[in-house]
Amino acid sequence: MSPTVRQRRDDRIDDDAKLRDLGYHPVLIRRMGPFGNFAISFSVISVLSGCMTLYGFGLTTGGPAVMLWGWVLVGLMVMFVGAALAEVTSAYPTSGALYYMADQLGGRRWGWYTGWLNLLGLLGTLAGIDYGAAMFTGALLNLQWGLDPTPGVVMVIFLCILVLHATLNLFGVRLVSLMNSVSVWWHFAGVAVIVAALWFVPSEHRATSWVFGEFVNDTGWSSSLYVVMIGLLLAQYTFTGYDASAHLSEETTDAEVSAASGIVRAVGWSWVAGFVLLAGVTFAIQDYAGTQNSATGVPPAQIFLDAVGLTGAKLLLLIVIVAQLFCGNAEVAATSRMVFAFSRDGALPFSAQWRRVSARNGTPARAVLLTVVVAALLALPALYSKAAYAAVTAIAVIGITPAYVIPVFLRLRYKERFRQGKWNLGRWSVPIGWTAVVWVAFVSVLFCLPQTSPVDVDSFNYAPIALVCVLGLASLWWAVAGRGTYTTPTFSSGSGDRELAEMSDEIV
């Protein structure tokens, strides 16, 4: 046996022993290494998805100056959040991730509400990612064949993308890990190609002073400070999904270190790549008003058209679409593991079905199918109203971002309950942790503010209503069933294994 193979075997033994200490019998297969774990969070953050999908929002809410400087500020703050979360992840490397951490540190009710916020946030994020990919695909089809990207056409494309992602995930985590590894290089190469094309092909570019200093307010609000604050949401929305590393920790070797470092590395590299991408695209704007009102419905597509022509625009759009497909595929993997873990602890209706794991490839297949079906249902309102779709998917940001910091807050509040993992911040743990808590509290308020004026049915920010609905649903299900069915094992060395009879029923 080679030293490398022996080390991998020893890592799996140590990882499984740690999982048993946390109270779970290992049923998922550890086929993901440190790079694969980093790659899934990097793929879910996906600057080619988030930055490009929300670029039109950035043009309106502050313009170039807020997009570029906002990216720098938000990226720094998210590094604090990611580092603080990584420290807690190292101590609790389970598929349940955020809710399990909150449960162990704060109690059952903390775990319950954190889990519902995290789960519905992940589902909303998946719907947003794949629907964004469908919109960009519709724009490409419009350029290539003149197909009108109506809501019905975009919905059909969206459903096809979900089917593709479900199929790929059913093949097992090894394929998912491979695709995420390819995704990393696709994103880096894609950003390089797009920026290079937009720099060398156009004969004219915007001045540096304009790119980093031009402020645009097309929101209808008179306060520049208010517009700057809501303009930060482009970056904040993009910097979501890095909890994927934690959700895949039960399928990762040396999980205590790999999952934690995967979070931090994913945020760091996304911070750098996103800044380069936003700067490169913004320098290439030829017609600001024309970009905002593009017939394609996708402002970056108009920038590509104006800067590099029709053929070049199609190629650049294809790069973005493939990146978005990688992103959505990784999000299905992360969300399905959350469904599996939450069901394993009895938190979902019909939990016994969703926690079953395929004996052939160690994949929670039914959790994968449930994930894509719910994401499809969340996006259906887009057929009738953009405002309705925004209302449904608002939970993607208002739910998942607070969920990131709840375990951090509880780790700071109940220091005596926290057992530090192999990856930790040392003496910087407390200041970084409180910085993360304060920042998330601030941006959570921003998520709830109206973004355009006057406020009407179409422009109303439905995020607060979505949050109330989610918390109300969680409270109702807690009263009806959760109080009696939801339970997590106690973190007690070697004493918390699930009974083998129960686990054998979960492996099919």
Coordinates of C-alpha atoms in Angstrom, one line a residue, residues 14-484:
D14 CA -10.3 9.5 11.7
D15 CA -13.2 11.3 9.9
D16 CA -15.6 8.5 10.6
A17 CA -14.5 8.4 14.3
K18 CA -15.2 12.1 14.5
L19 CA -18.6 11.7 13.0
R20 CA -19.4 8.9 15.5
D21 CA -18.3 11.3 18.3
L22 CA -20.9 13.8 16.9
G23 CA -23.5 11.0 17.1
Y24 CA -23.9 9.8 13.5
H25 CA -23.1 6.5 11.9
P26 CA -21.3 7.1 8.6
V27 CA -23.4 6.2 5.6
L28 CA -22.1 8.6 2.9
I29 CA -19.0 7.7 1.0
R30 CA -15.8 9.9 1.4
R31 CA -14.7 10.4 -2.1
M32 CA -14.0 14.2 -2.0
G33 CA -10.6 15.6 -1.2
P34 CA -9.6 19.1 0.0
F35 CA -9.6 20.6 -3.5
G36 CA -13.0 19.1 -4.3
N37 CA -14.4 20.5 -1.1
F38 CA -13.1 24.0 -1.9
A39 CA -14.3 23.6 -5.5
I40 CA -17.9 23.1 -4.5
S41 CA -18.2 26.3 -2.5
F42 CA -16.3 28.2 -5.2
S43 CA -18.6 26.8 -7.8
V44 CA -21.7 27.8 -5.8
I45 CA -20.5 31.3 -5.2
S46 CA -19.8 31.5 -8.9
V47 CA -18.8 35.1 -9.8
L48 CA -19.8 34.4 -13.4
S49 CA -23.3 33.6 -12.2
G50 CA -23.9 36.1 -9.4
C51 CA -22.0 39.1 -10.8
M52 CA -23.5 38.7 -14.3
T53 CA -27.0 37.9 -13.2
L54 CA -27.2 41.0 -10.9
Y55 CA -25.1 43.3 -13.1
G56 CA -28.2 45.2 -14.3
F57 CA -29.2 45.8 -10.6
G58 CA -25.8 47.3 -10.0
L59 CA -26.1 49.6 -13.0
T60 CA -29.2 51.1 -11.4
T61 CA -28.3 51.1 -7.7
G62 CA -25.1 53.2 -7.6
G63 CA -23.5 52.3 -10.9
P64 CA -19.8 51.5 -11.4
A65 CA -18.4 53.2 -8.3
V66 CA -20.7 51.2 -5.9
M67 CA -20.2 48.0 -7.8
L68 CA -16.4 48.1 -7.7
W69 CA -15.9 49.6 -4.2
G70 CA -18.8 47.7 -2.8
W71 CA -17.3 44.5 -4.0
V72 CA -14.1 45.3 -2.1
L73 CA -15.9 46.2 1.1
V74 CA -18.4 43.3 1.0
G75 CA -15.7 40.8 0.1
L76 CA -13.6 41.8 3.1
M77 CA -16.6 41.5 5.5
V78 CA -17.6 38.1 4.0
M79 CA -14.0 37.0 4.6
F80 CA -14.7 37.6 8.3
V81 CA -18.0 35.8 8.2
G82 CA -16.5 32.9 6.3
A83 CA -13.5 32.6 8.7
A84 CA -15.8 32.6 11.7
L85 CA -18.1 30.0 10.2
A86 CA -15.1 27.9 9.2
E87 CA -13.9 27.7 12.8
V88 CA -17.3 26.3 13.9
T89 CA -17.5 24.0 10.9
S90 CA -14.1 22.4 11.9
A91 CA -15.7 21.5 15.3
Y92 CA -18.9 20.1 13.8
P93 CA -18.1 18.6 10.3
T94 CA -21.5 17.1 9.4
S95 CA -23.9 17.4 6.4
G96 CA -26.4 19.2 8.6
A97 CA -23.8 22.0 9.0
L98 CA -25.4 25.2 10.3
Y99 CA -28.4 23.8 12.0
Y100 CA -26.4 21.1 13.8
M101 CA -23.9 23.6 15.0
A102 CA -26.7 25.9 16.3
D103 CA -28.5 22.9 17.9
Q104 CA -25.4 21.8 19.8
L105 CA -24.4 25.2 20.9
G106 CA -27.8 26.8 21.6
G107 CA -30.4 24.0 21.9
R108 CA -33.1 22.4 19.8
R109 CA -35.1 25.5 18.9
W110 CA -32.0 27.3 17.7
G111 CA -31.2 24.3 15.5
W112 CA -34.7 24.0 14.2
Y113 CA -35.1 27.6 13.0
T114 CA -31.5 27.8 11.7
G115 CA -32.2 24.6 9.7
W116 CA -35.4 26.0 8.1
L117 CA -33.7 29.3 7.2
N118 CA -30.8 27.4 5.8
L119 CA -32.8 24.9 3.8
L120 CA -35.3 27.3 2.3
G121 CA -32.4 29.7 1.6
L122 CA -30.6 26.9 -0.3
L123 CA -33.7 26.0 -2.3
G124 CA -34.4 29.6 -3.2
T125 CA -30.7 30.1 -4.2
L126 CA -30.9 27.0 -6.4
A127 CA -34.1 28.4 -8.1
G128 CA -32.4 31.7 -8.6
I129 CA -29.2 30.2 -10.0
D130 CA -30.8 27.9 -12.5
Y131 CA -33.5 30.5 -13.5
G132 CA -30.6 33.0 -14.1
A133 CA -28.9 30.3 -16.3
A134 CA -32.2 29.9 -18.2
M135 CA -32.4 33.7 -18.8
F136 CA -28.8 33.8 -20.2
T137 CA -29.5 30.7 -22.3
G138 CA -32.6 32.5 -23.6
A139 CA -30.5 35.5 -24.5
L140 CA -28.1 33.3 -26.4
L141 CA -30.9 31.5 -28.3
N142 CA -32.3 35.0 -29.2
L143 CA -28.9 36.0 -30.6
Q144 CA -28.4 32.8 -32.5
W145 CA -31.8 31.9 -33.8
G146 CA -34.0 34.9 -32.9
L147 CA -36.0 32.9 -30.4
D148 CA -38.1 35.2 -28.2
P149 CA -37.2 34.5 -24.6
T150 CA -40.8 34.7 -23.2
P151 CA -41.5 33.6 -19.6
G152 CA -42.8 30.3 -21.0
V153 CA -39.7 29.7 -23.0
V154 CA -37.4 30.6 -20.1
M155 CA -39.4 28.3 -17.8
V156 CA -39.0 25.3 -20.2
I157 CA -35.2 25.9 -20.3
F158 CA -35.2 26.2 -16.5
L159 CA -36.9 22.9 -16.1
C160 CA -34.5 21.2 -18.5
I161 CA -31.6 22.5 -16.5
L162 CA -33.0 21.2 -13.3
V163 CA -33.5 17.7 -14.9
L164 CA -29.9 17.8 -16.1
H165 CA -28.6 18.7 -12.6
A166 CA -30.7 16.0 -10.9
T167 CA -29.3 13.4 -13.4
L168 CA -25.7 14.4 -12.8
N169 CA -26.1 14.3 -9.0
L170 CA -27.7 10.9 -9.1
F171 CA -24.4 9.4 -10.4
G172 CA -22.7 10.1 -7.1
V173 CA -20.4 12.5 -5.3
R174 CA -17.3 11.4 -7.3
L175 CA -18.8 12.8 -10.5
V176 CA -19.9 15.9 -8.6
S177 CA -16.4 16.4 -7.2
L178 CA -14.9 16.0 -10.6
M179 CA -17.3 18.5 -12.2
N180 CA -16.6 21.0 -9.4
S181 CA -12.9 20.7 -10.0
V182 CA -13.4 21.4 -13.7
S183 CA -15.7 24.3 -12.7
V184 CA -12.9 26.0 -10.8
W185 CA -10.6 26.1 -13.8
W186 CA -13.5 27.0 -16.1
H187 CA -14.3 30.0 -13.9
F188 CA -10.7 31.3 -13.7
A189 CA -10.2 30.7 -17.5
G190 CA -13.6 32.2 -18.2
V191 CA -13.0 35.4 -16.3
A192 CA -9.6 35.7 -18.0
V193 CA -11.0 35.2 -21.5
I194 CA -13.9 37.6 -20.9
V195 CA -11.7 40.3 -19.5
A196 CA -9.1 39.9 -22.2
A197 CA -11.7 40.0 -25.0
L198 CA -13.3 43.1 -23.5
W199 CA -9.9 44.8 -23.1
F200 CA -8.2 44.0 -26.5
V201 CA -11.1 44.0 -29.0
P202 CA -13.0 47.3 -28.4
S203 CA -11.3 50.4 -29.7
E204 CA -12.7 52.5 -26.8
H205 CA -12.9 52.0 -23.1
R206 CA -14.2 54.0 -20.1
A207 CA -11.7 56.0 -18.2
T208 CA -10.4 54.7 -14.9
S209 CA -11.8 57.6 -13.1
W210 CA -15.3 56.8 -14.5
V211 CA -15.1 53.1 -13.7
F212 CA -14.1 53.7 -10.0
G213 CA -15.9 57.0 -9.5
E214 CA -19.1 57.2 -11.6
F215 CA -22.2 57.2 -9.3
V216 CA -25.6 56.4 -10.9
N217 CA -28.9 56.6 -9.1
D218 CA -31.9 55.3 -11.2
T219 CA -33.7 54.0 -8.2
G220 CA -36.0 56.9 -7.6
W221 CA -34.7 57.6 -4.1
S222 CA -33.1 60.9 -3.4
S223 CA -30.6 59.8 -0.7
S224 CA -27.2 58.9 -2.2
L225 CA -26.2 57.1 1.0
Y226 CA -29.4 55.0 0.9
V227 CA -28.6 54.0 -2.7
V228 CA -25.0 53.1 -1.8
M229 CA -26.2 50.8 0.9
I230 CA -28.7 48.9 -1.2
G231 CA -26.1 48.8 -4.0
L232 CA -24.0 46.6 -1.8
L233 CA -26.5 43.8 -2.3
L234 CA -25.0 42.8 -5.7
A235 CA -21.8 41.7 -3.9
Q236 CA -23.6 40.3 -0.9
Y237 CA -26.0 38.2 -2.9
T238 CA -23.1 36.8 -5.0
F239 CA -21.2 35.9 -1.8
T240 CA -23.6 33.1 -0.8
G241 CA -23.3 29.3 -0.9
Y242 CA -20.0 28.8 0.8
D243 CA -21.7 26.7 3.4
A244 CA -21.6 24.0 0.6
S245 CA -18.2 22.9 2.0
A246 CA -19.7 22.2 5.3
H247 CA -22.7 20.3 3.8
L248 CA -20.3 18.0 1.9
S249 CA -18.0 17.4 4.9
E250 CA -19.3 13.9 5.5
E251 CA -18.1 13.0 2.0
T252 CA -14.7 14.8 2.4
T253 CA -11.4 13.4 3.8
D254 CA -9.8 15.2 6.7
A255 CA -13.1 17.1 7.0
E256 CA -12.1 19.1 10.1
V257 CA -9.5 20.9 8.1
S258 CA -10.7 20.5 4.5
A259 CA -14.2 21.8 5.0
A260 CA -13.1 24.8 7.1
S261 CA -10.3 25.8 4.7
G262 CA -12.6 25.1 1.7
I263 CA -14.9 27.9 3.0
V264 CA -12.2 30.5 3.4
R265 CA -10.4 29.7 0.2
A266 CA -13.6 29.8 -1.8
V267 CA -14.5 33.2 -0.5
G268 CA -11.0 34.6 -1.0
W269 CA -10.5 33.4 -4.6
S270 CA -14.1 34.5 -5.5
W271 CA -13.2 38.0 -4.0
V272 CA -10.3 38.3 -6.4
A273 CA -11.9 36.8 -9.5
G274 CA -15.1 38.8 -9.0
F275 CA -13.3 42.1 -8.8
V276 CA -11.3 41.4 -12.0
L277 CA -14.6 40.4 -13.8
L278 CA -16.6 43.4 -12.7
A279 CA -13.8 45.8 -13.6
G280 CA -13.2 44.2 -17.0
V281 CA -16.9 44.3 -17.9
T282 CA -17.4 47.9 -16.7
F283 CA -14.4 49.3 -18.6
A284 CA -16.0 47.9 -21.8
I285 CA -19.4 49.6 -21.5
Q286 CA -20.1 51.5 -24.7
D287 CA -23.6 52.7 -24.2
Y288 CA -24.8 52.9 -20.5
A289 CA -28.5 53.5 -21.2
G290 CA -28.5 51.0 -24.0
T291 CA -27.0 48.4 -21.7
Q292 CA -29.6 49.0 -19.1
N293 CA -32.5 48.7 -21.6
S294 CA -31.0 45.8 -23.7
A295 CA -33.4 44.0 -25.9
T296 CA -31.8 40.8 -24.8
G297 CA -33.0 41.3 -21.3
V298 CA -29.5 40.6 -20.0
P299 CA -27.3 43.8 -19.7
P300 CA -23.9 41.9 -19.8
A301 CA -25.0 40.4 -23.2
Q302 CA -25.5 43.9 -24.5
I303 CA -22.0 44.9 -23.3
F304 CA -20.6 41.9 -25.1
L305 CA -22.5 42.8 -28.3
D306 CA -21.3 46.4 -28.3
A307 CA -17.7 45.5 -27.4
V308 CA -16.9 42.4 -29.4
G309 CA -19.7 41.9 -32.0
L310 CA -22.3 39.2 -32.4
T311 CA -20.1 36.2 -32.8
G312 CA -17.9 37.2 -29.9
A313 CA -20.9 38.0 -27.7
K314 CA -22.3 34.5 -28.3
L315 CA -19.0 32.9 -27.3
L316 CA -18.7 35.0 -24.1
L317 CA -22.3 34.3 -23.2
L318 CA -21.6 30.6 -23.6
I319 CA -18.7 30.8 -21.2
V320 CA -21.1 32.5 -18.6
I321 CA -23.8 29.9 -19.2
V322 CA -21.5 26.9 -18.7
A323 CA -20.3 28.5 -15.4
Q324 CA -23.9 29.0 -14.3
L325 CA -24.6 25.3 -15.1
F326 CA -21.6 24.3 -13.0
C327 CA -22.9 26.5 -10.2
G328 CA -26.4 25.1 -10.2
N329 CA -25.1 21.5 -10.2
A330 CA -23.0 22.2 -7.1
E331 CA -25.9 23.9 -5.4
V332 CA -28.1 20.7 -6.0
A333 CA -25.3 18.7 -4.3
A334 CA -25.2 21.0 -1.3
T335 CA -28.9 21.4 -0.9
S336 CA -29.6 17.7 -1.2
R337 CA -27.2 17.0 1.6
M338 CA -29.0 19.5 3.8
V339 CA -32.3 17.7 3.0
F340 CA -30.7 14.4 3.8
A341 CA -29.3 15.6 7.1
F342 CA -32.4 17.5 8.2
S343 CA -34.4 14.4 7.4
R344 CA -32.0 12.2 9.3
D345 CA -32.8 14.2 12.4
G346 CA -36.6 14.0 11.7
A347 CA -37.2 17.6 10.8
L348 CA -39.0 17.3 7.5
P349 CA -42.4 15.7 6.6
F350 CA -41.8 12.1 5.5
S351 CA -38.2 12.3 6.8
A352 CA -37.9 8.5 6.5
Q353 CA -38.0 8.8 2.7
W354 CA -35.6 11.7 2.2
R355 CA -32.8 10.3 4.4
R356 CA -32.4 7.1 2.4
V357 CA -29.0 6.6 0.8
S358 CA -28.3 4.6 -2.4
A359 CA -26.2 1.5 -1.6
R360 CA -24.7 1.7 -5.1
N361 CA -23.0 5.0 -5.0
G362 CA -23.7 6.5 -1.5
T363 CA -25.9 9.3 -2.8
P364 CA -29.1 10.5 -1.1
A365 CA -31.0 10.1 -4.3
R366 CA -34.5 10.9 -3.0
A367 CA -33.1 14.0 -1.4
V368 CA -31.7 15.1 -4.8
L369 CA -35.1 14.6 -6.4
L370 CA -37.0 16.4 -3.7
T371 CA -34.5 19.3 -4.0
V372 CA -35.1 19.9 -7.7
V373 CA -38.8 19.5 -7.5
V374 CA -39.1 22.1 -4.8
A375 CA -36.8 24.5 -6.7
A376 CA -39.1 24.0 -9.8
L377 CA -42.2 24.9 -7.7
L378 CA -40.5 28.0 -6.3
A379 CA -39.8 29.4 -9.8
L380 CA -43.3 28.7 -11.2
P381 CA -44.7 32.2 -10.2
A382 CA -42.2 33.7 -12.8
L383 CA -44.6 32.5 -15.5
Y384 CA -47.1 35.2 -14.3
S385 CA -45.2 37.9 -12.5
K386 CA -41.6 38.9 -11.9
A387 CA -42.7 40.4 -8.6
A388 CA -44.2 37.1 -7.5
Y389 CA -41.1 35.3 -8.4
A390 CA -39.0 37.8 -6.5
A391 CA -41.3 37.3 -3.5
V392 CA -40.8 33.6 -3.5
T393 CA -37.0 33.6 -4.0
A394 CA -36.4 36.5 -1.6
I395 CA -35.8 34.0 1.1
A396 CA -32.7 32.9 -0.7
V397 CA -30.9 35.9 0.7
I398 CA -32.9 36.9 3.8
G399 CA -32.8 33.3 5.0
I400 CA -29.4 32.0 4.2
T401 CA -27.3 34.9 5.2
P402 CA -28.5 35.2 8.9
A403 CA -28.2 31.4 9.1
Y404 CA -24.5 31.7 8.4
V405 CA -23.9 33.7 11.5
I406 CA -26.3 32.1 14.0
P407 CA -23.7 29.3 14.9
V408 CA -21.0 32.0 15.2
F409 CA -23.2 34.1 17.5
L410 CA -24.0 31.0 19.7
R411 CA -20.3 30.0 19.7
L412 CA -19.5 33.5 21.2
R413 CA -22.4 33.5 23.6
Y414 CA -21.9 29.9 24.9
K415 CA -18.1 29.7 25.0
E416 CA -18.1 26.9 27.5
R417 CA -20.1 24.6 25.1
F418 CA -17.7 25.0 22.2
R419 CA -14.9 22.5 21.5
Q420 CA -12.4 23.9 19.1
G421 CA -11.6 21.9 16.0
K422 CA -8.3 21.4 14.2
W423 CA -8.9 24.6 12.2
N424 CA -9.3 27.6 14.3
L425 CA -8.7 31.4 14.6
G426 CA -6.8 31.3 17.9
R427 CA -6.8 34.6 19.7
W428 CA -8.6 36.3 16.7
S429 CA -11.7 34.2 17.1
V430 CA -13.7 36.6 19.2
P431 CA -13.0 39.9 17.3
I432 CA -13.5 38.2 13.9
G433 CA -16.7 36.5 15.2
W434 CA -18.3 39.7 16.5
T435 CA -17.3 41.5 13.3
A436 CA -19.1 38.8 11.4
V437 CA -22.2 39.0 13.6
V438 CA -22.5 42.8 13.3
W439 CA -22.0 42.8 9.6
V440 CA -24.7 40.1 9.0
A441 CA -27.1 42.0 11.2
F442 CA -26.5 45.1 9.1
V443 CA -26.9 43.5 5.7
S444 CA -30.0 41.6 6.9
V445 CA -31.6 45.0 7.4
L446 CA -30.5 46.1 3.9
F447 CA -32.1 43.0 2.4
C448 CA -35.5 44.2 3.8
L449 CA -35.3 47.7 2.4
P450 CA -37.3 48.8 -0.7
Q451 CA -34.9 49.1 -3.6
T452 CA -36.8 51.4 -6.0
S453 CA -39.3 54.3 -5.6
P454 CA -42.2 54.7 -5.8
V455 CA -43.0 51.5 -4.0
D456 CA -45.8 49.5 -5.7
V457 CA -46.8 45.9 -6.2
D458 CA -44.0 45.3 -8.7
S459 CA -41.2 47.2 -6.9
F460 CA -42.1 46.1 -3.3
N461 CA -39.3 44.2 -1.5
Y462 CA -41.0 41.0 -0.4
A463 CA -38.0 39.8 1.6
P464 CA -39.5 40.7 5.0
I465 CA -42.7 38.9 4.1
A466 CA -40.8 35.9 2.9
L467 CA -38.9 35.8 6.2
V468 CA -42.1 36.0 8.3
C469 CA -43.7 33.2 6.1
V470 CA -40.7 31.0 6.6
L471 CA -40.5 31.5 10.4
G472 CA -44.3 31.0 10.5
L473 CA -44.1 27.8 8.6
A474 CA -41.2 26.6 10.8
S475 CA -43.2 27.5 14.0
L476 CA -46.3 25.7 12.7
W477 CA -44.5 22.5 11.8
W478 CA -42.7 22.6 15.1
A479 CA -46.0 22.7 16.9
V480 CA -47.6 20.1 14.7
A481 CA -44.8 17.5 14.5
G482 CA -41.3 18.9 14.9
R483 CA -41.4 19.1 18.7
G484 CA -41.8 15.3 18.8

